[in-house]
PDB file of C-alpha atoms in Angstrom:
ATOM      1  CA  MET A   1       0.000   0.000   0.000  1.00 93.00           C
ATOM      2  CA  MET A   2       2.762   2.445   0.902  1.00 92.00           C
ATOM      3  CA  GLN A   3       4.656   1.619  -2.277  1.00 94.00           C
ATOM      4  CA  ARG A   4       1.562   2.298  -4.389  1.00 91.00           C
ATOM      5  CA  TRP A   5       1.075   5.558  -2.487  1.00 91.00           C
ATOM      6  CA  ARG A   6       4.628   6.607  -3.314  1.00 88.00           C
ATOM      7  CA  GLU A   7       4.630   5.509  -6.952  1.00 85.00           C
ATOM      8  CA  ASP A   8       1.088   5.748  -8.360  1.00 86.00           C
ATOM      9  CA  ARG A   9       0.480   9.186  -9.895  1.00 85.00           C
ATOM     10  CA  PHE A  10      -3.288   8.653  -9.600  1.00 87.00           C
ATOM     11  CA  VAL A  11      -3.160   8.730  -5.807  1.00 89.00           C
ATOM     12  CA  ARG A  12      -0.143  10.913  -4.994  1.00 88.00           C
ATOM     13  CA  PRO A  13      -1.065  14.231  -3.310  1.00 90.00           C
ATOM     14  CA  THR A  14      -0.121  17.310  -5.298  1.00 88.00           C
ATOM     15  CA  THR A  15       2.623  19.597  -4.032  1.00 87.00           C
ATOM     16  CA  VAL A  16       0.484  22.736  -4.006  1.00 89.00           C
ATOM     17  CA  ASP A  17      -0.203  24.333  -0.629  1.00 93.00           C
ATOM     18  CA  PRO A  18      -3.944  23.786  -0.050  1.00 94.00           C
ATOM     19  CA  ARG A  19      -4.191  27.010   1.943  1.00 96.00           C
ATOM     20  CA  GLN A  20      -2.947  29.008  -1.044  1.00 96.00           C
ATOM     21  CA  LEU A  21      -5.153  26.999  -3.401  1.00 96.00           C
ATOM     22  CA  VAL A  22      -8.240  27.822  -1.327  1.00 96.00           C
ATOM     23  CA  LYS A  23      -7.340  31.520  -1.511  1.00 96.00           C
ATOM     24  CA  THR A  24      -7.150  31.266  -5.307  1.00 97.00           C
ATOM     25  CA  GLN A  25     -10.530  29.542  -5.452  1.00 97.00           C
ATOM     26  CA  ALA A  26     -12.100  32.152  -3.177  1.00 97.00           C
ATOM     27  CA  MET A  27     -10.700  34.977  -5.297  1.00 97.00           C
ATOM     28  CA  LEU A  28     -12.125  33.438  -8.475  1.00 98.00           C
ATOM     29  CA  TRP A  29     -15.578  32.953  -6.961  1.00 98.00           C
ATOM     30  CA  ASP A  30     -15.604  36.407  -5.382  1.00 98.00           C
ATOM     31  CA  ARG A  31     -14.808  38.130  -8.676  1.00 98.00           C
ATOM     32  CA  LEU A  32     -17.030  35.970 -10.876  1.00 98.00           C
ATOM     33  CA  PRO A  33     -19.775  38.101 -12.513  1.00 98.00           C
ATOM     34  CA  ASP A  34     -23.281  37.524 -11.160  1.00 97.00           C
ATOM     35  CA  ARG A  35     -24.551  36.277 -14.522  1.00 98.00           C
ATOM     36  CA  PHE A  36     -22.581  33.036 -14.022  1.00 98.00           C
ATOM     37  CA  ALA A  37     -24.390  30.489 -11.863  1.00 98.00           C
ATOM     38  CA  GLY A  38     -22.096  28.373  -9.716  1.00 98.00           C
ATOM     39  CA  VAL A  39     -22.453  24.597  -9.991  1.00 98.00           C
ATOM     40  CA  GLU A  40     -20.978  22.103  -7.525  1.00 98.00           C
ATOM     41  CA  LEU A  41     -20.289  19.132  -9.777  1.00 97.00           C
ATOM     42  CA  SER A  42     -20.167  15.486  -8.764  1.00 96.00           C
ATOM     43  CA  PRO A  43     -16.768  13.738  -8.934  1.00 94.00           C
ATOM     44  CA  LEU A  44     -18.476  11.236 -11.255  1.00 95.00           C
ATOM     45  CA  ALA A  45     -20.099  11.729 -14.656  1.00 93.00           C
ATOM     46  CA  PRO A  46     -22.257   9.483 -16.859  1.00 93.00           C
ATOM     47  CA  LEU A  47     -20.182   6.915 -18.733  1.00 93.00           C
ATOM     48  CA  GLY A  48     -19.131   8.356 -22.088  1.00 88.00           C
ATOM     49  CA  THR A  49     -19.421  12.008 -21.082  1.00 91.00           C
ATOM     50  CA  CYS A  50     -16.018  12.942 -22.489  1.00 87.00           C
ATOM     51  CA  SER A  51     -15.949  10.586 -25.448  1.00 86.00           C
ATOM     52  CA  ALA A  52     -19.483  11.488 -26.545  1.00 85.00           C
ATOM     53  CA  ILE A  53     -19.468  15.217 -25.783  1.00 87.00           C
ATOM     54  CA  ALA A  54     -15.906  16.156 -26.634  1.00 83.00           C
ATOM     55  CA  THR A  55     -14.842  13.145 -28.756  1.00 78.00           C
ATOM     56  CA  VAL A  56     -12.000  12.382 -26.338  1.00 81.00           C
ATOM     57  CA  ASP A  57     -10.687   8.807 -26.381  1.00 81.00           C
ATOM     58  CA  GLN A  58     -12.320   6.831 -23.559  1.00 86.00           C
ATOM     59  CA  ASN A  59      -8.897   5.404 -22.719  1.00 80.00           C
ATOM     60  CA  LYS A  60      -7.968   8.837 -21.341  1.00 84.00           C
ATOM     61  CA  VAL A  61     -10.797   8.600 -18.799  1.00 89.00           C
ATOM     62  CA  VAL A  62     -10.990   6.520 -15.623  1.00 91.00           C
ATOM     63  CA  THR A  63     -14.103   4.354 -16.016  1.00 90.00           C
ATOM     64  CA  THR A  64     -16.007   2.871 -13.051  1.00 89.00           C
ATOM     65  CA  ASN A  65     -18.002  -0.370 -12.947  1.00 87.00           C
ATOM     66  CA  ARG A  66     -21.292   1.446 -12.219  1.00 89.00           C
ATOM     67  CA  GLY A  67     -21.964   3.017 -15.586  1.00 91.00           C
ATOM     68  CA  THR A  68     -20.074   6.169 -14.693  1.00 95.00           C
ATOM     69  CA  GLU A  69     -16.618   7.658 -15.145  1.00 93.00           C
ATOM     70  CA  VAL A  70     -14.408   9.800 -12.934  1.00 92.00           C
ATOM     71  CA  ALA A  71     -14.775  13.463 -13.881  1.00 92.00           C
ATOM     72  CA  SER A  72     -12.035  14.491 -16.304  1.00 93.00           C
ATOM     73  CA  ASP A  73     -13.259  17.882 -17.559  1.00 94.00           C
ATOM     74  CA  PRO A  74     -15.816  20.170 -15.885  1.00 97.00           C
ATOM     75  CA  THR A  75     -16.658  21.880 -19.190  1.00 97.00           C
ATOM     76  CA  ASN A  76     -18.156  18.623 -20.529  1.00 96.00           C
ATOM     77  CA  GLU A  77     -20.427  18.277 -17.523  1.00 97.00           C
ATOM     78  CA  LEU A  78     -21.361  21.970 -17.529  1.00 98.00           C
ATOM     79  CA  ALA A  79     -22.279  21.683 -21.217  1.00 97.00           C
ATOM     80  CA  ILE A  80     -24.764  18.931 -20.369  1.00 97.00           C
ATOM     81  CA  GLU A  81     -26.229  21.047 -17.564  1.00 98.00           C
ATOM     82  CA  ALA A  82     -26.388  24.047 -19.910  1.00 98.00           C
ATOM     83  CA  ALA A  83     -28.265  21.981 -22.488  1.00 98.00           C
ATOM     84  CA  VAL A  84     -30.735  20.844 -19.813  1.00 98.00           C
ATOM     85  CA  ARG A  85     -31.375  24.445 -18.762  1.00 98.00           C
ATOM     86  CA  ARG A  86     -31.634  25.662 -22.336  1.00 98.00           C
ATOM     87  CA  LYS A  87     -34.175  22.948 -23.125  1.00 98.00           C
ATOM     88  CA  ALA A  88     -36.133  24.045 -20.052  1.00 98.00           C
ATOM     89  CA  GLY A  89     -36.488  27.502 -21.593  1.00 97.00           C
ATOM     90  CA  ALA A  90     -33.544  29.614 -20.432  1.00 98.00           C
ATOM     91  CA  ALA A  91     -32.652  32.162 -23.139  1.00 97.00           C
ATOM     92  CA  ARG A  92     -28.981  32.039 -22.244  1.00 98.00           C
ATOM     93  CA  VAL A  93     -27.139  29.905 -19.725  1.00 98.00           C
ATOM     94  CA  ASP A  94     -23.848  30.861 -18.045  1.00 98.00           C
ATOM     95  CA  LEU A  95     -22.314  28.359 -15.628  1.00 98.00           C
ATOM     96  CA  ALA A  96     -19.135  28.096 -13.570  1.00 98.00           C
ATOM     97  CA  ALA A  97     -17.560  25.260 -11.606  1.00 98.00           C
ATOM     98  CA  CYS A  98     -14.344  24.431  -9.786  1.00 98.00           C
ATOM     99  CA  GLN A  99     -13.520  20.731  -9.875  1.00 97.00           C
ATOM    100  CA  ARG A 100     -10.614  18.359  -9.328  1.00 96.00           C
ATOM    101  CA  VAL A 101     -10.412  16.045 -12.320  1.00 95.00           C
ATOM    102  CA  VAL A 102      -8.532  12.865 -13.214  1.00 92.00           C
ATOM    103  CA  ARG A 103      -7.059  12.031 -16.603  1.00 87.00           C
ATOM    104  CA  ALA A 104      -5.609   8.669 -17.494  1.00 84.00           C
ATOM    105  CA  GLN A 105      -3.389   9.414 -20.494  1.00 77.00           C
ATOM    106  CA  ALA A 106       0.293   8.582 -20.113  1.00 69.00           C
ATOM    107  CA  VAL A 107       2.495  11.505 -19.070  1.00 63.00           C
ATOM    108  CA  ASP A 108       6.244  11.278 -19.599  1.00 59.00           C
ATOM    109  CA  ALA A 109       7.261  14.403 -17.698  1.00 55.00           C
ATOM    110  CA  PRO A 110       8.401  13.745 -14.106  1.00 54.00           C
ATOM    111  CA  GLY A 111       6.330  15.292 -11.341  1.00 54.00           C
ATOM    112  CA  MET A 112       3.148  15.364 -13.424  1.00 63.00           C
ATOM    113  CA  PHE A 113       0.006  14.251 -11.639  1.00 74.00           C
ATOM    114  CA  ALA A 114      -3.031  12.472 -13.043  1.00 85.00           C
ATOM    115  CA  HIS A 115      -5.325  14.782 -11.080  1.00 89.00           C
ATOM    116  CA  PHE A 116      -5.563  18.569 -10.972  1.00 92.00           C
ATOM    117  CA  GLN A 117      -8.125  21.290 -10.397  1.00 96.00           C
ATOM    118  CA  LEU A 118      -9.842  23.424 -13.033  1.00 97.00           C
ATOM    119  CA  PHE A 119     -12.024  26.526 -12.745  1.00 98.00           C
ATOM    120  CA  ALA A 120     -14.331  26.479 -15.764  1.00 98.00           C
ATOM    121  CA  LEU A 121     -16.908  28.659 -17.493  1.00 98.00           C
ATOM    122  CA  VAL A 122     -19.520  27.472 -20.008  1.00 98.00           C
ATOM    123  CA  SER A 123     -22.028  29.688 -21.821  1.00 98.00           C
ATOM    124  CA  SER A 124     -24.728  28.640 -24.258  1.00 98.00           C
ATOM    125  CA  THR A 125     -27.381  30.515 -26.223  1.00 98.00           C
ATOM    126  CA  ARG A 126     -29.024  30.563 -29.633  1.00 97.00           C
ATOM    127  CA  ASP A 127     -27.386  32.211 -32.609  1.00 96.00           C
ATOM    128  CA  THR A 128     -28.727  35.705 -33.361  1.00 95.00           C
ATOM    129  CA  GLY A 129     -26.764  36.211 -36.590  1.00 95.00           C
ATOM    130  CA  SER A 130     -23.528  37.940 -37.620  1.00 96.00           C
ATOM    131  CA  GLY A 131     -21.585  36.565 -34.667  1.00 97.00           C
ATOM    132  CA  ARG A 132     -23.328  38.856 -32.173  1.00 97.00           C
ATOM    133  CA  ALA A 133     -24.173  36.137 -29.652  1.00 98.00           C
ATOM    134  CA  GLU A 134     -20.630  34.788 -29.828  1.00 98.00           C
ATOM    135  CA  ALA A 135     -19.181  38.277 -29.266  1.00 98.00           C
ATOM    136  CA  GLU A 136     -21.283  38.746 -26.122  1.00 98.00           C
ATOM    137  CA  MET A 137     -20.094  35.441 -24.693  1.00 98.00           C
ATOM    138  CA  LEU A 138     -16.482  36.190 -25.592  1.00 98.00           C
ATOM    139  CA  LEU A 139     -16.672  39.512 -23.776  1.00 98.00           C
ATOM    140  CA  ASP A 140     -18.018  37.843 -20.630  1.00 98.00           C
ATOM    141  CA  HIS A 141     -15.407  35.067 -20.601  1.00 98.00           C
ATOM    142  CA  LEU A 142     -12.375  37.088 -21.679  1.00 98.00           C
ATOM    143  CA  GLY A 143     -13.379  40.035 -19.528  1.00 98.00           C
ATOM    144  CA  PHE A 144     -13.390  37.773 -16.466  1.00 98.00           C
ATOM    145  CA  TRP A 145     -10.017  36.216 -17.222  1.00 98.00           C
ATOM    146  CA  ALA A 146      -8.519  39.654 -17.946  1.00 97.00           C
ATOM    147  CA  ASP A 147      -9.800  40.867 -14.577  1.00 97.00           C
ATOM    148  CA  ILE A 148      -8.359  37.829 -12.792  1.00 97.00           C
ATOM    149  CA  LEU A 149      -4.935  37.915 -14.458  1.00 96.00           C
ATOM    150  CA  GLY A 150      -4.522  41.691 -14.446  1.00 93.00           C
ATOM    151  CA  GLU A 151      -1.789  43.540 -16.316  1.00 90.00           C
ATOM    152  CA  GLN A 152       0.122  40.305 -16.931  1.00 91.00           C
ATOM    153  CA  ALA A 153      -2.819  38.733 -18.765  1.00 95.00           C
ATOM    154  CA  GLN A 154      -1.964  37.379 -22.202  1.00 97.00           C
ATOM    155  CA  LEU A 155      -5.137  36.469 -24.083  1.00 98.00           C
ATOM    156  CA  THR A 156      -5.007  35.089 -27.612  1.00 98.00           C
ATOM    157  CA  PHE A 157      -7.429  33.814 -30.222  1.00 98.00           C
ATOM    158  CA  THR A 158      -7.039  31.573 -33.243  1.00 97.00           C
ATOM    159  CA  THR A 159      -9.468  31.384 -36.147  1.00 96.00           C
ATOM    160  CA  LEU A 160      -9.801  27.695 -36.964  1.00 94.00           C
ATOM    161  CA  ALA A 161     -12.550  28.204 -39.532  1.00 90.00           C
ATOM    162  CA  PRO A 162     -13.847  31.393 -41.196  1.00 90.00           C
ATOM    163  CA  THR A 163     -16.958  32.745 -39.445  1.00 92.00           C
ATOM    164  CA  ALA A 164     -18.511  36.129 -38.668  1.00 95.00           C
ATOM    165  CA  VAL A 165     -16.937  35.855 -35.208  1.00 97.00           C
ATOM    166  CA  ARG A 166     -13.606  37.023 -36.648  1.00 96.00           C
ATOM    167  CA  GLU A 167     -15.161  40.378 -37.620  1.00 97.00           C
ATOM    168  CA  ARG A 168     -16.856  40.760 -34.223  1.00 97.00           C
ATOM    169  CA  ILE A 169     -13.535  40.170 -32.474  1.00 98.00           C
ATOM    170  CA  ASP A 170     -12.104  43.199 -34.276  1.00 97.00           C
ATOM    171  CA  ASP A 171     -15.043  45.579 -34.054  1.00 97.00           C
ATOM    172  CA  THR A 172     -16.671  44.511 -30.770  1.00 97.00           C
ATOM    173  CA  VAL A 173     -14.528  42.307 -28.520  1.00 98.00           C
ATOM    174  CA  ARG A 174     -11.091  43.872 -28.775  1.00 97.00           C
ATOM    175  CA  PRO A 175     -12.226  47.485 -28.207  1.00 97.00           C
ATOM    176  CA  ALA A 176     -14.146  46.506 -25.057  1.00 97.00           C
ATOM    177  CA  LEU A 177     -11.388  44.523 -23.322  1.00 97.00           C
ATOM    178  CA  LYS A 178      -8.992  46.123 -20.860  1.00 91.00           C
ATOM    179  CA  VAL A 179      -6.076  44.049 -22.174  1.00 95.00           C
ATOM    180  CA  ASP A 180      -4.827  43.232 -25.663  1.00 95.00           C
ATOM    181  CA  LEU A 181      -6.372  40.238 -27.403  1.00 97.00           C
ATOM    182  CA  MET A 182      -3.656  39.017 -29.735  1.00 97.00           C
ATOM    183  CA  GLU A 183      -4.111  36.714 -32.715  1.00 97.00           C
ATOM    184  CA  ASP A 184      -2.205  33.431 -32.733  1.00 96.00           C
ATOM    185  CA  PRO A 185      -2.489  32.190 -36.331  1.00 94.00           C
ATOM    186  CA  ASP A 186       0.058  29.379 -35.867  1.00 92.00           C
ATOM    187  CA  ARG A 187      -1.728  27.551 -33.085  1.00 92.00           C
ATOM    188  CA  MET A 188      -2.583  23.920 -33.887  1.00 88.00           C
ATOM    189  CA  LYS A 189      -3.641  22.789 -30.392  1.00 87.00           C
ATOM    190  CA  GLY A 190      -7.338  21.991 -30.221  1.00 84.00           C
ATOM    191  CA  SER A 191      -7.940  22.284 -33.965  1.00 83.00           C
ATOM    192  CA  ASN A 192     -10.036  19.099 -33.846  1.00 86.00           C
ATOM    193  CA  TYR A 193     -11.603  20.024 -30.514  1.00 91.00           C
ATOM    194  CA  TYR A 194     -12.860  23.575 -30.928  1.00 95.00           C
ATOM    195  CA  SER A 195     -15.207  24.895 -33.581  1.00 94.00           C
ATOM    196  CA  GLY A 196     -14.421  28.161 -35.362  1.00 93.00           C
ATOM    197  CA  THR A 197     -12.414  30.038 -32.725  1.00 97.00           C
ATOM    198  CA  ALA A 198     -10.016  28.872 -30.008  1.00 97.00           C
ATOM    199  CA  LEU A 199      -8.692  30.893 -27.070  1.00 98.00           C
ATOM    200  CA  GLY A 200      -5.409  30.915 -25.194  1.00 97.00           C
ATOM    201  CA  ILE A 201      -5.098  32.144 -21.597  1.00 98.00           C
ATOM    202  CA  ALA A 202      -1.676  32.913 -20.126  1.00 97.00           C
ATOM    203  CA  GLN A 203      -0.112  35.073 -17.454  1.00 94.00           C
ATOM    204  CA  ALA A 204       3.402  36.480 -17.680  1.00 89.00           C
ATOM    205  CA  GLY A 205       4.338  33.985 -20.395  1.00 91.00           C
ATOM    206  CA  ALA A 206       2.997  30.939 -18.547  1.00 92.00           C
ATOM    207  CA  GLU A 207      -0.019  29.120 -19.984  1.00 94.00           C
ATOM    208  CA  VAL A 208      -2.754  28.779 -17.367  1.00 96.00           C
ATOM    209  CA  GLY A 209      -5.824  27.934 -19.431  1.00 97.00           C
ATOM    210  CA  ASP A 210      -7.591  27.402 -22.707  1.00 96.00           C
ATOM    211  CA  GLY A 211     -10.980  27.747 -24.350  1.00 98.00           C
ATOM    212  CA  GLY A 212     -13.027  28.165 -27.473  1.00 98.00           C
ATOM    213  CA  PHE A 213     -16.353  27.549 -29.158  1.00 98.00           C
ATOM    214  CA  THR A 214     -17.693  24.003 -29.353  1.00 97.00           C
ATOM    215  CA  ARG A 215     -20.665  22.212 -30.878  1.00 96.00           C
ATOM    216  CA  TRP A 216     -21.501  20.443 -27.632  1.00 97.00           C
ATOM    217  CA  THR A 217     -24.862  22.013 -26.768  1.00 98.00           C
ATOM    218  CA  ALA A 218     -25.813  22.081 -30.469  1.00 97.00           C
ATOM    219  CA  ASP A 219     -25.281  18.324 -30.640  1.00 96.00           C
ATOM    220  CA  LEU A 220     -27.004  17.665 -27.319  1.00 96.00           C
ATOM    221  CA  LEU A 221     -30.055  19.697 -28.308  1.00 97.00           C
ATOM    222  CA  GLY A 222     -30.060  18.707 -31.981  1.00 97.00           C
ATOM    223  CA  ASP A 223     -30.010  22.381 -32.963  1.00 97.00           C
ATOM    224  CA  ALA A 224     -27.297  23.702 -35.275  1.00 96.00           C
ATOM    225  CA  LYS A 225     -28.148  27.248 -34.202  1.00 97.00           C
ATOM    226  CA  GLU A 226     -27.015  26.620 -30.640  1.00 98.00           C
ATOM    227  CA  ARG A 227     -23.762  28.340 -29.672  1.00 98.00           C
ATOM    228  CA  CYS A 228     -21.489  27.203 -26.833  1.00 98.00           C
ATOM    229  CA  LEU A 229     -18.328  28.831 -25.464  1.00 98.00           C
ATOM    230  CA  ILE A 230     -16.096  27.140 -22.902  1.00 98.00           C
ATOM    231  CA  SER A 231     -12.987  28.339 -21.085  1.00 98.00           C
ATOM    232  CA  CYS A 232     -11.048  27.226 -18.037  1.00 98.00           C
ATOM    233  CA  ILE A 233      -7.833  27.703 -16.116  1.00 98.00           C
ATOM    234  CA  SER A 234      -5.738  25.532 -13.827  1.00 96.00           C
ATOM    235  CA  THR A 235      -6.092  26.876 -10.299  1.00 97.00           C
ATOM    236  CA  GLU A 236      -2.841  25.173  -9.321  1.00 94.00           C
ATOM    237  CA  ARG A 237      -0.888  26.874 -12.104  1.00 92.00           C
ATOM    238  CA  LEU A 238      -2.431  30.201 -11.197  1.00 95.00           C
ATOM    239  CA  THR A 239      -1.592  29.648  -7.544  1.00 94.00           C
ATOM    240  CA  ALA A 240       2.006  28.774  -8.382  1.00 90.00           C
ATOM    241  CA  ILE A 241       2.426  31.895 -10.541  1.00 87.00           C
ATOM    242  CA  THR A 242       0.867  34.121  -7.902  1.00 83.00           C
ATOM    243  CA  ALA A 243       3.113  32.702  -5.188  1.00 76.00           C
ATOM    244  CA  SER A 244       6.330  33.081  -7.217  1.00 68.00           C
TER     245      SER A 244
END
């Protein structure tokens, strides 16, 4: 048992100071705009949540023997909840969650853990034309991350497919943000994961998060007009940067 405790990355405690981590979590919740509803997610999700919602290989997820899987991405679960609320009649849904997740893919780098904590945002609404709905969601997500990261915030976007969102970024999103939103045309990460536009979130040169538009709520609701934006950061990375 002790040997497994020492050697198994799935069970090893992280090295982050939990007192500092709690302060980071509290700061994020305190500064979260009121429009985002907080959701306390279960550590388990329905079997196939990641592979069906985000087309992630099931081998990267820890599966249980009760028709569930260990949570590996809060944005997947929040997208399901957003779809439920949208189907119930909500015109727009904005959700936030902070969750420790487990991922099973092999990691070669020493000191890397199979579990870590993410603070995630998910927004979903119906398309109103010309990228206007997407611009509103981008402003809410990017505005929050800019506020959290301050002057050292480095926010980027990548156009993965031509849409009206690219025009709205120039004429609506960029002018309204307090920090520069730089284009990253060379990014390849997430090109098969995000739809249309992907986001990068960094602070002082260190990557802390990621995001972009997905088809998740559109697929769940069977409505191609549904728009969904996700974004998240690693609270442990943010804590480490803040403490350094």
